[in-house]
mmCIF file of C-alpha atoms in Angstrom:
data_model
loop_
_atom_site.group_PDB
_atom_site.id
_atom_site.type_symbol
_atom_site.label_atom_id
_atom_site.label_comp_id
_atom_site.label_asym_id
_atom_site.label_seq_id
_atom_site.Cartn_x
_atom_site.Cartn_y
_atom_site.Cartn_z
ATOM 1 C CA MET A 116 43.499 0.058 -55.669
ATOM 2 C CA GLU A 117 42.483 -1.282 -59.052
ATOM 3 C CA GLY A 118 42.600 -4.972 -59.875
ATOM 4 C CA SER A 119 43.488 -5.946 -63.464
ATOM 5 C CA ASN A 120 43.340 -9.715 -63.203
ATOM 6 C CA ASN A 121 40.862 -12.436 -62.292
ATOM 7 C CA GLY A 122 37.884 -10.491 -63.543
ATOM 8 C CA MET A 123 38.300 -7.804 -60.875
ATOM 9 C CA ALA A 124 38.956 -4.767 -63.016
ATOM 10 C CA ASP A 125 35.831 -3.002 -61.799
ATOM 11 C CA PHE A 126 36.720 -3.384 -58.090
ATOM 12 C CA SER A 127 38.100 -0.507 -56.045
ATOM 13 C CA GLU A 128 38.288 0.067 -52.275
ATOM 14 C CA LEU A 129 37.124 3.665 -52.919
ATOM 15 C CA VAL A 130 33.475 4.742 -53.150
ATOM 16 C CA LYS A 131 31.661 7.725 -54.620
ATOM 17 C CA ARG A 132 28.555 7.516 -52.376
ATOM 18 C CA PHE A 133 28.700 6.761 -48.658
ATOM 19 C CA ASP A 134 25.018 5.827 -48.368
ATOM 20 C CA LYS A 135 25.664 2.724 -50.468
ATOM 21 C CA ILE A 136 28.453 1.416 -48.298
ATOM 22 C CA ARG A 137 26.469 2.349 -45.151
ATOM 23 C CA ASP A 138 23.552 0.113 -46.151
ATOM 24 C CA TYR A 139 25.811 -2.864 -46.870
ATOM 25 C CA MET A 140 27.531 -2.507 -43.531
ATOM 26 C CA HIS A 141 24.262 -2.265 -41.623
ATOM 27 C CA ASP A 142 22.505 -5.202 -43.259
ATOM 28 C CA PHE A 143 25.336 -7.675 -43.830
ATOM 29 C CA TYR A 144 27.897 -6.872 -41.135
ATOM 30 C CA VAL A 145 26.546 -4.891 -38.195
ATOM 31 C CA TYR A 146 23.180 -6.629 -37.918
ATOM 32 C CA GLY A 147 24.640 -9.786 -39.454
ATOM 33 C CA PHE A 148 21.469 -11.478 -40.603
ATOM 34 C CA LYS A 149 21.836 -11.448 -44.418
ATOM 35 C CA SER A 150 23.853 -13.656 -46.705
ATOM 36 C CA ARG A 151 24.863 -13.428 -50.398
ATOM 37 C CA LEU A 152 21.609 -15.256 -51.271
ATOM 38 C CA ASP A 153 19.573 -12.368 -49.719
ATOM 39 C CA PHE A 154 21.174 -9.828 -52.056
ATOM 40 C CA THR A 155 18.816 -9.443 -54.968
ATOM 41 C CA LYS A 156 19.007 -5.740 -55.912
ATOM 42 C CA LYS A 157 21.960 -6.066 -58.263
ATOM 43 C CA SER A 158 24.340 -8.632 -59.712
ATOM 44 C CA PRO A 159 26.313 -11.102 -57.553
ATOM 45 C CA ARG A 160 29.510 -9.354 -58.745
ATOM 46 C CA THR A 161 28.273 -6.121 -57.175
ATOM 47 C CA TYR A 162 27.825 -7.934 -53.875
ATOM 48 C CA ASP A 163 31.298 -9.540 -54.115
ATOM 49 C CA ASN A 164 32.864 -6.085 -54.819
ATOM 50 C CA GLU A 165 31.121 -4.562 -51.791
ATOM 51 C CA ARG A 166 32.089 -7.525 -49.644
ATOM 52 C CA ARG A 167 35.786 -7.272 -50.560
ATOM 53 C CA ARG A 168 35.701 -3.525 -49.993
ATOM 54 C CA ILE A 169 34.130 -3.780 -46.555
ATOM 55 C CA GLU A 170 36.294 -6.686 -45.417
ATOM 56 C CA SER A 171 39.330 -4.615 -46.414
ATOM 57 C CA TYR A 172 38.075 -1.801 -44.109
ATOM 58 C CA LEU A 173 37.348 -4.249 -41.289
ATOM 59 C CA SER A 174 40.358 -6.502 -41.574
ATOM 60 C CA GLY A 175 40.868 -8.371 -38.306
ATOM 61 C CA HIS A 176 37.298 -7.864 -37.094
ATOM 62 C CA MET A 177 35.391 -10.262 -39.331
ATOM 63 C CA GLN A 178 33.872 -13.625 -38.562
ATOM 64 C CA TRP A 179 31.721 -16.077 -40.519
ATOM 65 C CA ASP A 180 29.022 -18.536 -39.671
ATOM 66 C CA TYR A 181 26.779 -20.892 -41.662
ATOM 67 C CA ARG A 182 22.986 -20.772 -41.223
ATOM 68 C CA ASN A 183 20.678 -22.913 -43.283
ATOM 69 C CA GLY A 184 23.523 -23.604 -45.667
ATOM 70 C CA ALA A 185 24.306 -19.885 -46.271
ATOM 71 C CA LYS A 186 27.492 -18.142 -45.222
ATOM 72 C CA ILE A 187 26.797 -15.185 -42.944
ATOM 73 C CA SER A 188 29.543 -12.553 -42.409
ATOM 74 C CA PHE A 189 29.496 -10.227 -39.442
ATOM 75 C CA VAL A 190 31.638 -7.879 -37.382
ATOM 76 C CA SER A 191 32.874 -9.446 -34.142
ATOM 77 C CA LEU A 192 34.788 -7.430 -31.587
ATOM 78 C CA ASP A 193 34.807 -6.474 -27.938
ATOM 79 C CA CYS A 194 33.827 -2.793 -27.892
ATOM 80 C CA ALA A 195 35.479 -2.329 -24.467
ATOM 81 C CA GLN A 196 38.817 -3.371 -25.984
ATOM 82 C CA VAL A 197 38.568 -1.222 -29.130
ATOM 83 C CA LEU A 198 40.672 1.972 -28.959
ATOM 84 C CA ASN A 199 39.931 3.166 -32.518
ATOM 85 C CA ASN A 200 36.625 2.564 -34.325
ATOM 86 C CA PRO A 201 37.378 0.461 -37.430
ATOM 87 C CA LEU A 202 34.242 1.712 -39.159
ATOM 88 C CA TYR A 203 35.827 5.171 -39.484
ATOM 89 C CA ALA A 204 37.736 3.683 -42.444
ATOM 90 C CA ALA A 205 34.552 3.851 -44.487
ATOM 91 C CA TRP A 206 34.556 7.653 -44.237
ATOM 92 C CA LYS A 207 38.120 7.765 -45.598
ATOM 93 C CA SER A 208 37.305 5.898 -48.783
ATOM 94 C CA LYS A 209 36.018 8.626 -51.085
ATOM 95 C CA SER A 210 37.023 7.986 -54.708
ATOM 96 C CA PHE A 211 38.876 10.480 -56.930
ATOM 97 C CA THR A 212 39.581 10.928 -60.647
ATOM 98 C CA ALA A 213 42.778 11.191 -62.615
ATOM 99 C CA ASN A 214 42.167 14.956 -62.977
ATOM 100 C CA ASP A 215 41.882 15.308 -59.206
ATOM 101 C CA ILE A 216 45.322 13.726 -58.752
ATOM 102 C CA MET A 217 46.862 15.775 -61.596
ATOM 103 C CA LEU A 218 45.475 19.119 -60.330
ATOM 104 C CA HIS A 219 46.499 18.328 -56.753
ATOM 105 C CA PHE A 220 50.188 18.077 -57.602
ATOM 106 C CA PHE A 221 50.294 20.708 -60.348
ATOM 107 C CA LEU A 222 48.484 23.301 -58.239
ATOM 108 C CA LEU A 223 50.675 22.854 -55.188
ATOM 109 C CA ASP A 224 53.820 22.747 -57.313
ATOM 110 C CA SER A 225 52.901 25.933 -59.165
ATOM 111 C CA LEU A 226 52.332 27.808 -55.910
ATOM 112 C CA CYS A 227 55.547 26.763 -54.250
ATOM 113 C CA GLU A 228 57.522 29.854 -55.279
ATOM 114 C CA SER A 229 54.997 32.707 -55.021
ATOM 115 C CA PRO A 230 51.281 33.542 -54.818
ATOM 116 C CA LEU A 231 49.350 33.548 -58.113
ATOM 117 C CA THR A 232 46.019 34.862 -59.417
ATOM 118 C CA ILE A 233 43.571 32.453 -60.955
ATOM 119 C CA GLU A 234 44.571 33.580 -64.488
ATOM 120 C CA GLU A 235 48.272 33.151 -63.722
ATOM 121 C CA LEU A 236 47.652 29.789 -62.026
ATOM 122 C CA THR A 237 45.518 28.496 -64.904
ATOM 123 C CA GLN A 238 48.263 29.424 -67.395
ATOM 124 C CA GLU A 239 50.935 27.760 -65.276
ATOM 125 C CA VAL A 240 48.976 24.538 -64.741
ATOM 126 C CA CYS A 241 48.035 24.260 -68.444
ATOM 127 C CA THR A 242 51.689 24.692 -69.428
ATOM 128 C CA ARG A 243 52.866 22.086 -66.960
ATOM 129 C CA CYS A 244 50.249 19.395 -67.815
ATOM 130 C CA GLU A 245 50.021 20.229 -71.529
ATOM 131 C CA LEU A 246 46.203 20.338 -71.412
ATOM 132 C CA VAL A 247 43.669 23.115 -71.901
ATOM 133 C CA LEU A 248 41.753 23.707 -68.658
ATOM 134 C CA ASP A 249 39.278 26.509 -67.982
ATOM 135 C CA SER A 250 39.893 28.925 -65.148
ATOM 136 C CA GLN A 251 36.633 27.961 -63.395
ATOM 137 C CA THR A 252 37.880 24.382 -62.874
ATOM 138 C CA ILE A 253 41.082 25.707 -61.333
ATOM 139 C CA ARG A 254 39.102 28.195 -59.205
ATOM 140 C CA ASN A 255 36.808 25.455 -57.883
ATOM 141 C CA LYS A 256 39.722 23.261 -56.878
ATOM 142 C CA CYS A 257 41.559 26.184 -55.262
ATOM 143 C CA ASP A 258 38.445 27.201 -53.300
ATOM 144 C CA GLU A 259 38.044 23.605 -52.141
ATOM 145 C CA TYR A 260 41.611 23.614 -50.847
ATOM 146 C CA VAL A 261 40.985 26.989 -49.138
ATOM 147 C CA ARG A 262 38.078 25.361 -47.234
ATOM 148 C CA LEU A 263 40.353 22.422 -46.283
ATOM 149 C CA GLY A 264 43.009 24.801 -45.028
ATOM 150 C CA MET A 265 45.639 23.740 -47.621
ATOM 151 C CA LEU A 266 45.624 27.134 -49.452
ATOM 152 C CA GLU A 267 45.083 30.732 -48.398
ATOM 153 C CA LYS A 268 43.130 33.298 -50.475
ATOM 154 C CA LYS A 269 44.154 36.941 -50.121
ATOM 155 C CA LYS A 270 43.174 40.125 -51.975
ATOM 156 C CA GLN A 271 46.116 41.785 -53.681
ATOM 157 C CA GLY A 272 45.240 44.976 -55.540
ATOM 158 C CA ARG A 273 42.068 44.302 -57.527
ATOM 159 C CA ALA A 274 42.505 40.546 -57.770
ATOM 160 C CA TYR A 275 42.627 37.582 -55.390
ATOM 161 C CA VAL A 276 45.811 35.535 -55.123
ATOM 162 C CA TYR A 277 46.238 31.993 -53.780
ATOM 163 C CA ARG A 278 49.213 30.731 -51.846
ATOM 164 C CA ILE A 279 50.086 27.609 -49.904
ATOM 165 C CA SER A 280 49.133 27.750 -46.255
ATOM 166 C CA THR A 281 51.847 27.920 -43.663
ATOM 167 C CA GLU A 282 52.610 24.596 -42.038
ATOM 168 C CA PRO A 283 50.234 24.154 -39.098
ATOM 169 C CA ALA A 284 51.891 23.623 -35.711
ATOM 170 C CA LEU A 285 51.713 20.082 -34.308
ATOM 171 C CA LEU A 286 49.128 19.612 -31.621
ATOM 172 C CA PRO A 287 50.451 19.310 -28.065
ATOM 173 C CA GLN A 288 49.970 15.935 -26.319
ATOM 174 C CA GLU A 289 47.182 17.353 -24.149
ATOM 175 C CA LEU A 290 45.134 18.133 -27.257
ATOM 176 C CA ILE A 291 45.997 14.769 -28.802
ATOM 177 C CA ASN A 292 44.564 13.158 -25.676
ATOM 178 C CA ALA A 293 41.429 15.328 -25.928
ATOM 179 C CA VAL A 294 40.951 14.363 -29.564
ATOM 180 C CA SER A 295 41.506 10.712 -28.683
ATOM 181 C CA PHE A 296 38.673 10.947 -26.146
ATOM 182 C CA PHE A 297 36.452 12.800 -28.676
ATOM 183 C CA GLN A 298 36.898 10.230 -31.455
ATOM 184 C CA GLY A 299 35.451 7.511 -29.217
ATOM 185 C CA ALA A 300 32.961 9.269 -26.975
ATOM 186 C CA ALA A 301 31.247 11.878 -29.119
ATOM 187 C CA PRO A 302 29.093 12.026 -32.239
ATOM 188 C CA PHE A 303 31.088 12.695 -35.403
ATOM 189 C CA GLY A 304 34.057 10.940 -33.853
ATOM 190 C CA GLU A 305 35.358 10.362 -37.382
ATOM 191 C CA ILE A 306 36.487 13.989 -37.358
ATOM 192 C CA GLY A 307 38.768 13.134 -34.431
ATOM 193 C CA SER A 308 39.986 10.121 -36.337
ATOM 194 C CA PHE A 309 40.922 12.311 -39.300
ATOM 195 C CA ILE A 310 42.807 14.690 -36.991
ATOM 196 C CA LEU A 311 44.739 11.827 -35.400
ATOM 197 C CA ASP A 312 45.644 10.576 -38.867
ATOM 198 C CA ASN A 313 46.904 14.019 -39.818
ATOM 199 C CA GLU A 314 49.020 14.172 -36.658
ATOM 200 C CA LYS A 315 50.276 10.582 -37.225
ATOM 201 C CA ALA A 316 48.880 9.727 -33.797
ATOM 202 C CA ALA A 317 46.467 7.104 -32.449
ATOM 203 C CA ASN A 318 44.305 6.685 -29.373
ATOM 204 C CA THR A 319 46.331 4.782 -26.780
ATOM 205 C CA VAL A 320 44.622 6.213 -23.701
ATOM 206 C CA PHE A 321 40.856 5.702 -23.680
ATOM 207 C CA SER A 322 38.574 2.665 -23.924
ATOM 208 C CA PHE A 323 34.820 2.704 -23.389
ATOM 209 C CA LYS A 324 32.549 0.263 -21.673
ATOM 210 C CA HIS A 325 29.613 1.164 -23.886
ATOM 211 C CA TYR A 326 31.086 1.968 -27.337
ATOM 212 C CA TYR A 327 28.478 2.097 -30.074
ATOM 213 C CA LEU A 328 30.729 1.669 -33.088
ATOM 214 C CA ALA A 329 27.953 1.539 -35.702
ATOM 215 C CA HIS A 330 26.821 5.096 -34.900
ATOM 216 C CA THR A 331 29.396 6.446 -37.304
ATOM 217 C CA LEU A 332 27.413 5.017 -40.217
ATOM 218 C CA GLU A 333 24.512 7.353 -39.302
ATOM 219 C CA ASP A 334 26.564 10.487 -38.731
ATOM 220 C CA GLY A 335 25.955 11.899 -42.237
ATOM 221 C CA ILE A 336 22.224 11.746 -41.558
ATOM 222 C CA LEU A 337 22.696 13.157 -38.056
ATOM 223 C CA LEU A 338 24.595 16.148 -39.429
ATOM 224 C CA GLU A 339 21.732 17.081 -41.781
ATOM 225 C CA LEU A 340 19.174 16.750 -38.993
ATOM 226 C CA LEU A 341 21.195 18.840 -36.546
ATOM 227 C CA THR A 342 21.626 21.493 -39.223
ATOM 228 C CA ALA A 343 17.843 21.573 -39.707
ATOM 229 C CA ILE A 344 17.290 21.763 -35.860
ATOM 230 C CA ARG A 345 19.850 24.581 -35.496
ATOM 231 C CA GLN A 346 18.415 26.553 -38.429
ATOM 232 C CA SER A 347 14.745 25.736 -37.566
ATOM 233 C CA ARG A 348 14.044 24.228 -40.993
ATOM 234 C CA SER A 349 11.800 21.433 -42.194
ATOM 235 C CA VAL A 350 13.197 18.394 -43.963
ATOM 236 C CA THR A 351 12.133 15.786 -46.475
ATOM 237 C CA PHE A 352 13.559 12.417 -45.575
ATOM 238 C CA LYS A 353 13.390 8.802 -46.757
ATOM 239 C CA ASN A 354 12.644 6.215 -44.079
ATOM 240 C CA GLN A 355 12.913 2.432 -44.526
ATOM 241 C CA SER A 356 10.219 0.322 -42.843
ATOM 242 C CA SER A 357 11.647 -2.380 -40.555
ATOM 243 C CA LYS A 358 8.807 -4.717 -41.520
ATOM 244 C CA SER A 359 8.368 -4.375 -45.276
ATOM 245 C CA GLU A 360 11.781 -2.808 -46.021
ATOM 246 C CA GLN A 361 9.962 -0.379 -48.302
ATOM 247 C CA ILE A 362 11.271 3.228 -48.380
ATOM 248 C CA PHE A 363 8.756 6.031 -47.829
ATOM 249 C CA ALA A 364 9.277 9.811 -48.109
ATOM 250 C CA PHE A 365 8.020 12.108 -45.358
ATOM 251 C CA GLU A 366 8.081 15.837 -44.595
ATOM 252 C CA ALA A 367 8.595 16.904 -40.975
ATOM 253 C CA ILE A 368 10.230 19.422 -38.667
ATOM 254 C CA PRO A 369 13.187 17.934 -36.647
ATOM 255 C CA LEU A 370 13.254 19.064 -33.052
ATOM 256 C CA LYS A 371 15.543 16.863 -30.930
ATOM 257 C CA ILE A 372 17.841 13.829 -31.138
ATOM 258 C CA PHE A 373 17.190 11.137 -28.513
ATOM 259 C CA VAL A 374 19.696 8.426 -27.467
ATOM 260 C CA SER A 375 18.529 5.286 -25.677
ATOM 261 C CA ALA A 376 20.365 4.823 -22.396
ATOM 262 C CA THR A 377 19.732 1.030 -22.696
ATOM 263 C CA THR A 378 20.698 0.224 -26.311
ATOM 264 C CA GLY A 379 22.481 3.394 -27.450
ATOM 265 C CA ARG A 380 20.168 3.558 -30.469
ATOM 266 C CA ARG A 381 19.544 7.075 -31.751
ATOM 267 C CA TYR A 382 16.229 8.605 -32.752
ATOM 268 C CA ALA A 383 15.185 11.823 -34.488
ATOM 269 C CA CYS A 384 12.178 13.421 -32.842
ATOM 270 C CA MET A 385 10.123 15.286 -35.447
ATOM 271 C CA TYR A 386 6.807 17.011 -35.790
ATOM 272 C CA SER A 387 4.598 15.989 -38.718
ATOM 273 C CA PRO A 388 2.470 18.955 -39.972
ATOM 274 C CA THR A 389 0.272 16.471 -41.854
ATOM 275 C CA SER A 390 -0.566 14.279 -38.806
ATOM 276 C CA ARG A 391 -0.160 17.225 -36.387
ATOM 277 C CA ARG A 392 1.743 15.100 -33.862
ATOM 278 C CA PHE A 393 5.236 14.126 -32.789
ATOM 279 C CA PHE A 394 7.045 11.015 -34.064
ATOM 280 C CA ASN A 395 10.425 9.349 -33.368
ATOM 281 C CA TYR A 396 12.371 7.791 -36.244
ATOM 282 C CA ARG A 397 15.407 5.568 -35.845
ATOM 283 C CA LEU A 398 18.464 7.190 -37.387
ATOM 284 C CA ASP A 399 19.656 3.886 -38.848
ATOM 285 C CA ALA A 400 16.391 3.577 -40.798
ATOM 286 C CA ILE A 401 16.659 7.068 -42.367
ATOM 287 C CA LYS A 402 18.317 6.769 -45.772
ATOM 288 C CA ALA A 403 18.503 10.395 -46.907
ATOM 289 C CA VAL A 404 17.647 13.901 -45.670
ATOM 290 C CA THR A 405 16.995 17.018 -47.732
ATOM 291 C CA LEU A 406 16.794 20.421 -46.019
ATOM 292 C CA GLY A 407 13.620 22.329 -46.661
ATOM 293 C CA GLU A 408 12.163 25.756 -45.925
ATOM 294 C CA ALA A 409 12.365 27.697 -42.674
ATOM 295 C CA ALA A 410 9.871 26.520 -40.065
ATOM 296 C CA ASP A 411 8.882 29.560 -38.013
ATOM 297 C CA CYS A 412 6.820 27.429 -35.676
ATOM 298 C CA ALA A 413 9.858 25.293 -34.556
ATOM 299 C CA PRO A 414 10.514 27.222 -31.260
ATOM 300 C CA GLN A 415 6.854 26.787 -30.230
ATOM 301 C CA LEU A 416 6.955 23.103 -31.178
ATOM 302 C CA ARG A 417 10.072 22.578 -29.060
ATOM 303 C CA GLU A 418 8.310 24.122 -26.055
ATOM 304 C CA GLN A 419 5.320 21.888 -26.641
ATOM 305 C CA LEU A 420 7.608 18.841 -26.970
ATOM 306 C CA ASP A 421 9.333 19.656 -23.655
ATOM 307 C CA LYS A 422 5.962 19.707 -21.914
ATOM 308 C CA ASN A 423 5.142 16.226 -23.322
ATOM 309 C CA LEU A 424 8.454 14.531 -22.631
ATOM 310 C CA ASP A 425 7.549 13.624 -19.025
ATOM 311 C CA MET A 426 4.953 11.248 -20.373
ATOM 312 C CA VAL A 427 7.211 9.620 -23.002
ATOM 313 C CA TRP A 428 8.760 6.562 -21.324
ATOM 314 C CA GLY A 429 10.823 5.435 -24.330
ATOM 315 C CA VAL A 430 10.342 6.807 -27.828
ATOM 316 C CA SER A 431 6.630 6.318 -28.483
ATOM 317 C CA PHE A 432 4.109 9.139 -28.273
ATOM 318 C CA GLY A 433 1.281 6.594 -28.531
ATOM 319 C CA GLY A 434 -1.399 6.367 -31.171
ATOM 320 C CA LYS A 435 -4.543 7.302 -29.254
ATOM 321 C CA ALA A 436 -6.001 10.352 -27.596
ATOM 322 C CA ARG A 437 -5.852 9.038 -24.041
ATOM 323 C CA SER A 438 -2.705 8.271 -22.009
ATOM 324 C CA ASP A 439 -1.963 5.013 -20.178
ATOM 325 C CA ILE A 440 -1.662 4.539 -16.445
ATOM 326 C CA ILE A 441 0.439 1.718 -15.066
ATOM 327 C CA ARG A 442 0.139 0.550 -11.392
ATOM 328 C CA MET A 443 2.710 -2.022 -10.233
ATOM 329 C CA THR A 444 2.560 -3.450 -6.680
ATOM 330 C CA LEU A 445 5.980 -4.659 -5.496
ATOM 331 C CA TYR A 446 7.439 -6.598 -2.632
ATOM 332 C CA ILE A 447 10.577 -4.798 -1.368
ATOM 333 C CA ASN A 448 12.303 -5.737 1.866
ATOM 334 C CA GLU A 449 12.669 -2.387 3.573
ATOM 335 C CA LYS A 450 15.616 -3.502 5.699
ATOM 336 C CA SER A 451 17.856 -5.114 3.081
ATOM 337 C CA GLU A 452 16.602 -3.871 -0.280
ATOM 338 C CA HIS A 453 16.624 -0.122 -0.058
ATOM 339 C CA TYR A 454 18.722 -0.140 -3.233
ATOM 340 C CA ILE A 455 15.547 -1.177 -5.112
ATOM 341 C CA ILE A 456 13.758 1.954 -3.861
ATOM 342 C CA ASP A 457 16.798 4.004 -4.915
ATOM 343 C CA ARG A 458 16.746 2.359 -8.346
ATOM 344 C CA ILE A 459 13.065 3.169 -8.896
ATOM 345 C CA ALA A 460 13.689 6.797 -7.868
ATOM 346 C CA ARG A 461 16.586 6.891 -10.400
ATOM 347 C CA GLU A 462 14.883 5.051 -13.262
ATOM 348 C CA GLY A 463 11.212 5.664 -12.678
ATOM 349 C CA GLN A 464 11.094 8.860 -14.721
ATOM 350 C CA GLY A 465 8.962 10.815 -12.271
ATOM 351 C CA GLY A 466 6.578 8.019 -11.352
ATOM 352 C CA SER A 467 5.308 7.903 -7.764
ATOM 353 C CA LEU A 468 6.308 5.157 -5.285
ATOM 354 C CA THR A 469 3.909 4.797 -2.350
ATOM 355 C CA ARG A 470 4.366 2.568 0.709
ATOM 356 C CA LEU A 471 1.142 0.579 1.201
ATOM 357 C CA LYS A 472 2.262 -1.450 4.180
ATOM 358 C CA LYS A 473 5.412 -3.137 5.435
ATOM 359 C CA ASN A 474 7.547 -4.337 2.485
ATOM 360 C CA THR A 475 4.786 -3.518 -0.014
ATOM 361 C CA PHE A 476 4.972 -0.580 -2.380
ATOM 362 C CA LEU A 477 2.888 0.767 -5.261
ATOM 363 C CA PHE A 478 4.613 2.344 -8.289
ATOM 364 C CA THR A 479 2.331 4.546 -10.504
ATOM 365 C CA LYS A 480 3.215 6.250 -13.766
ATOM 366 C CA GLU A 481 1.178 7.927 -16.481
ATOM 367 C CA VAL A 482 2.623 7.591 -19.992
ATOM 368 C CA PHE A 483 1.558 7.985 -23.608
ATOM 369 C CA ASP A 484 2.368 4.363 -24.478
ATOM 370 C CA SER A 485 2.817 1.769 -21.690
ATOM 371 C CA ASN A 486 4.178 -0.715 -24.254
ATOM 372 C CA ASP A 487 7.545 1.101 -23.863
ATOM 373 C CA MET A 488 7.524 0.235 -20.129
ATOM 374 C CA SER A 489 7.260 -3.565 -20.606
ATOM 375 C CA PRO A 490 11.029 -4.311 -20.658
ATOM 376 C CA TRP A 491 11.606 -2.223 -17.549
ATOM 377 C CA ILE A 492 8.634 -3.771 -15.717
ATOM 378 C CA LYS A 493 9.916 -7.297 -16.419
ATOM 379 C CA THR A 494 13.217 -6.460 -14.636
ATOM 380 C CA PHE A 495 11.187 -6.667 -11.389
ATOM 381 C CA THR A 496 9.959 -10.201 -12.098
ATOM 382 C CA GLY A 497 9.910 -12.142 -8.840
ATOM 383 C CA ARG A 498 8.850 -9.182 -6.704
ATOM 384 C CA ILE A 499 5.732 -8.060 -8.682
ATOM 385 C CA ILE A 500 2.638 -8.771 -6.544
ATOM 386 C CA ALA A 501 0.212 -7.295 -9.097
ATOM 387 C CA LEU A 502 0.257 -5.323 -12.350
ATOM 388 C CA GLU A 503 -2.689 -3.198 -13.402
ATOM 389 C CA GLY A 504 -3.148 -0.599 -16.097
ATOM 390 C CA SER A 505 -5.551 1.235 -18.364
ATOM 391 C CA ASN A 506 -3.971 -0.564 -21.371
ATOM 392 C CA GLN A 507 -5.213 -4.081 -20.649
ATOM 393 C CA ALA A 508 -3.331 -5.538 -23.616
ATOM 394 C CA VAL A 509 0.002 -4.650 -21.993
ATOM 395 C CA VAL A 510 -1.057 -6.171 -18.656
ATOM 396 C CA ASN A 511 -2.395 -9.346 -20.324
ATOM 397 C CA ARG A 512 0.813 -9.769 -22.336
ATOM 398 C CA PHE A 513 2.877 -9.500 -19.153
ATOM 399 C CA TYR A 514 0.919 -12.261 -17.406
ATOM 400 C CA ARG A 515 1.074 -14.447 -20.556
ATOM 401 C CA ASP A 516 4.817 -14.026 -20.690
ATOM 402 C CA ILE A 517 5.178 -14.945 -16.963
ATOM 403 C CA SER A 518 2.927 -17.981 -17.544
ATOM 404 C CA ALA A 519 5.012 -19.078 -20.554
ATOM 405 C CA LEU A 520 8.194 -18.621 -18.522
ATOM 406 C CA ALA A 521 6.812 -20.737 -15.696
ATOM 407 C CA GLN A 522 5.827 -23.418 -18.164
ATOM 408 C CA LEU A 523 9.273 -23.358 -19.729
ATOM 409 C CA TYR A 524 10.922 -24.033 -16.360
ATOM 410 C CA GLY A 525 8.205 -26.488 -15.179
ATOM 411 C CA ILE A 526 7.022 -24.257 -12.335
ATOM 412 C CA GLN A 527 3.447 -24.759 -11.062
ATOM 413 C CA ALA A 528 1.271 -21.792 -10.071
ATOM 414 C CA GLY A 529 1.514 -22.706 -6.372
ATOM 415 C CA GLU A 530 5.306 -22.945 -6.530
ATOM 416 C CA ALA A 531 5.545 -19.590 -8.303
ATOM 417 C CA ASP A 532 3.404 -17.946 -5.621
ATOM 418 C CA SER A 533 5.504 -19.379 -2.838
#
């Protein structure tokens, strides 16, 4: 859609590069902490064009707020009520040229009656459009349509001929239902969304309690990383620092993709040959991935990683040679609170729970970085008798936080103990 009035001639809903629209959606709409005043990379008109484009994709899901005099736009929706991810629209916005449109119709029209070779097809298209086009341009477009399933390529004598594919059969309702589930529950759900569009269908069956809509913005990065993992190849990738927002380039060997059971956030676990250790990088911080050479050591690295995973509580492999040990003494009523014991067995990631005396238990776990355990430990506030560990900074921070919480609610030390 091109605007010709009101100074909007350079605005279009279509985009050439997905990474650009992905960054705008992350910073201004998904995280929702930036305003127009924070956009300093290009002109205000560029920001306005991107804003109009994204708000067109997300029509009906936008809200605004004012903070410190600045207008903040953000996506607001109940994920449990969303049947179709509105962010999939961004993947369907690739731009095209006048030649793309012209070739699309002339190629298909020329092949309606009979199959043609590239030379015959080039001559036919040039005659119809009254332009001089080289056969390689026609060949590239035909091969693209073969990959998309729109054309078929068959050998006839010494030459290849192209013909229009036979009309695909409509999917049965059972498969439509399966695709409807896939487009909401699986990585690369935008593929399912494309299929539903092609079938003129929509998801009317499934909704999800935990539906991480923003994952689709990272799926292009995820595809490259999974390709590298499958092919045991190294990668060069650009990662943006969450503190400085600077972008740094790294070389590493991707091994696994982790998904947080708490937040849904996705991480790429990689081995750095330079540092000779494992790291986890957030997928939403990785801006670009380039496939590198074959990494023959990848199978051995995966085995080594599997041996270390028992000591990774969250996503950190720690930054020191020694591991951390956490010891948490808990009050658990053995008669009425057995569900707490079951929860620790379920969530404790192999840590040991020992009964010290009646209603008193000791949970012990060795990990690379006990900082990752802090949020989980705090869920037992009110029943923690004592917390000890080899990383004294983590223990001290816990007690400081409890003290600050008691101060906030006006609780004295004696009252807290009772």
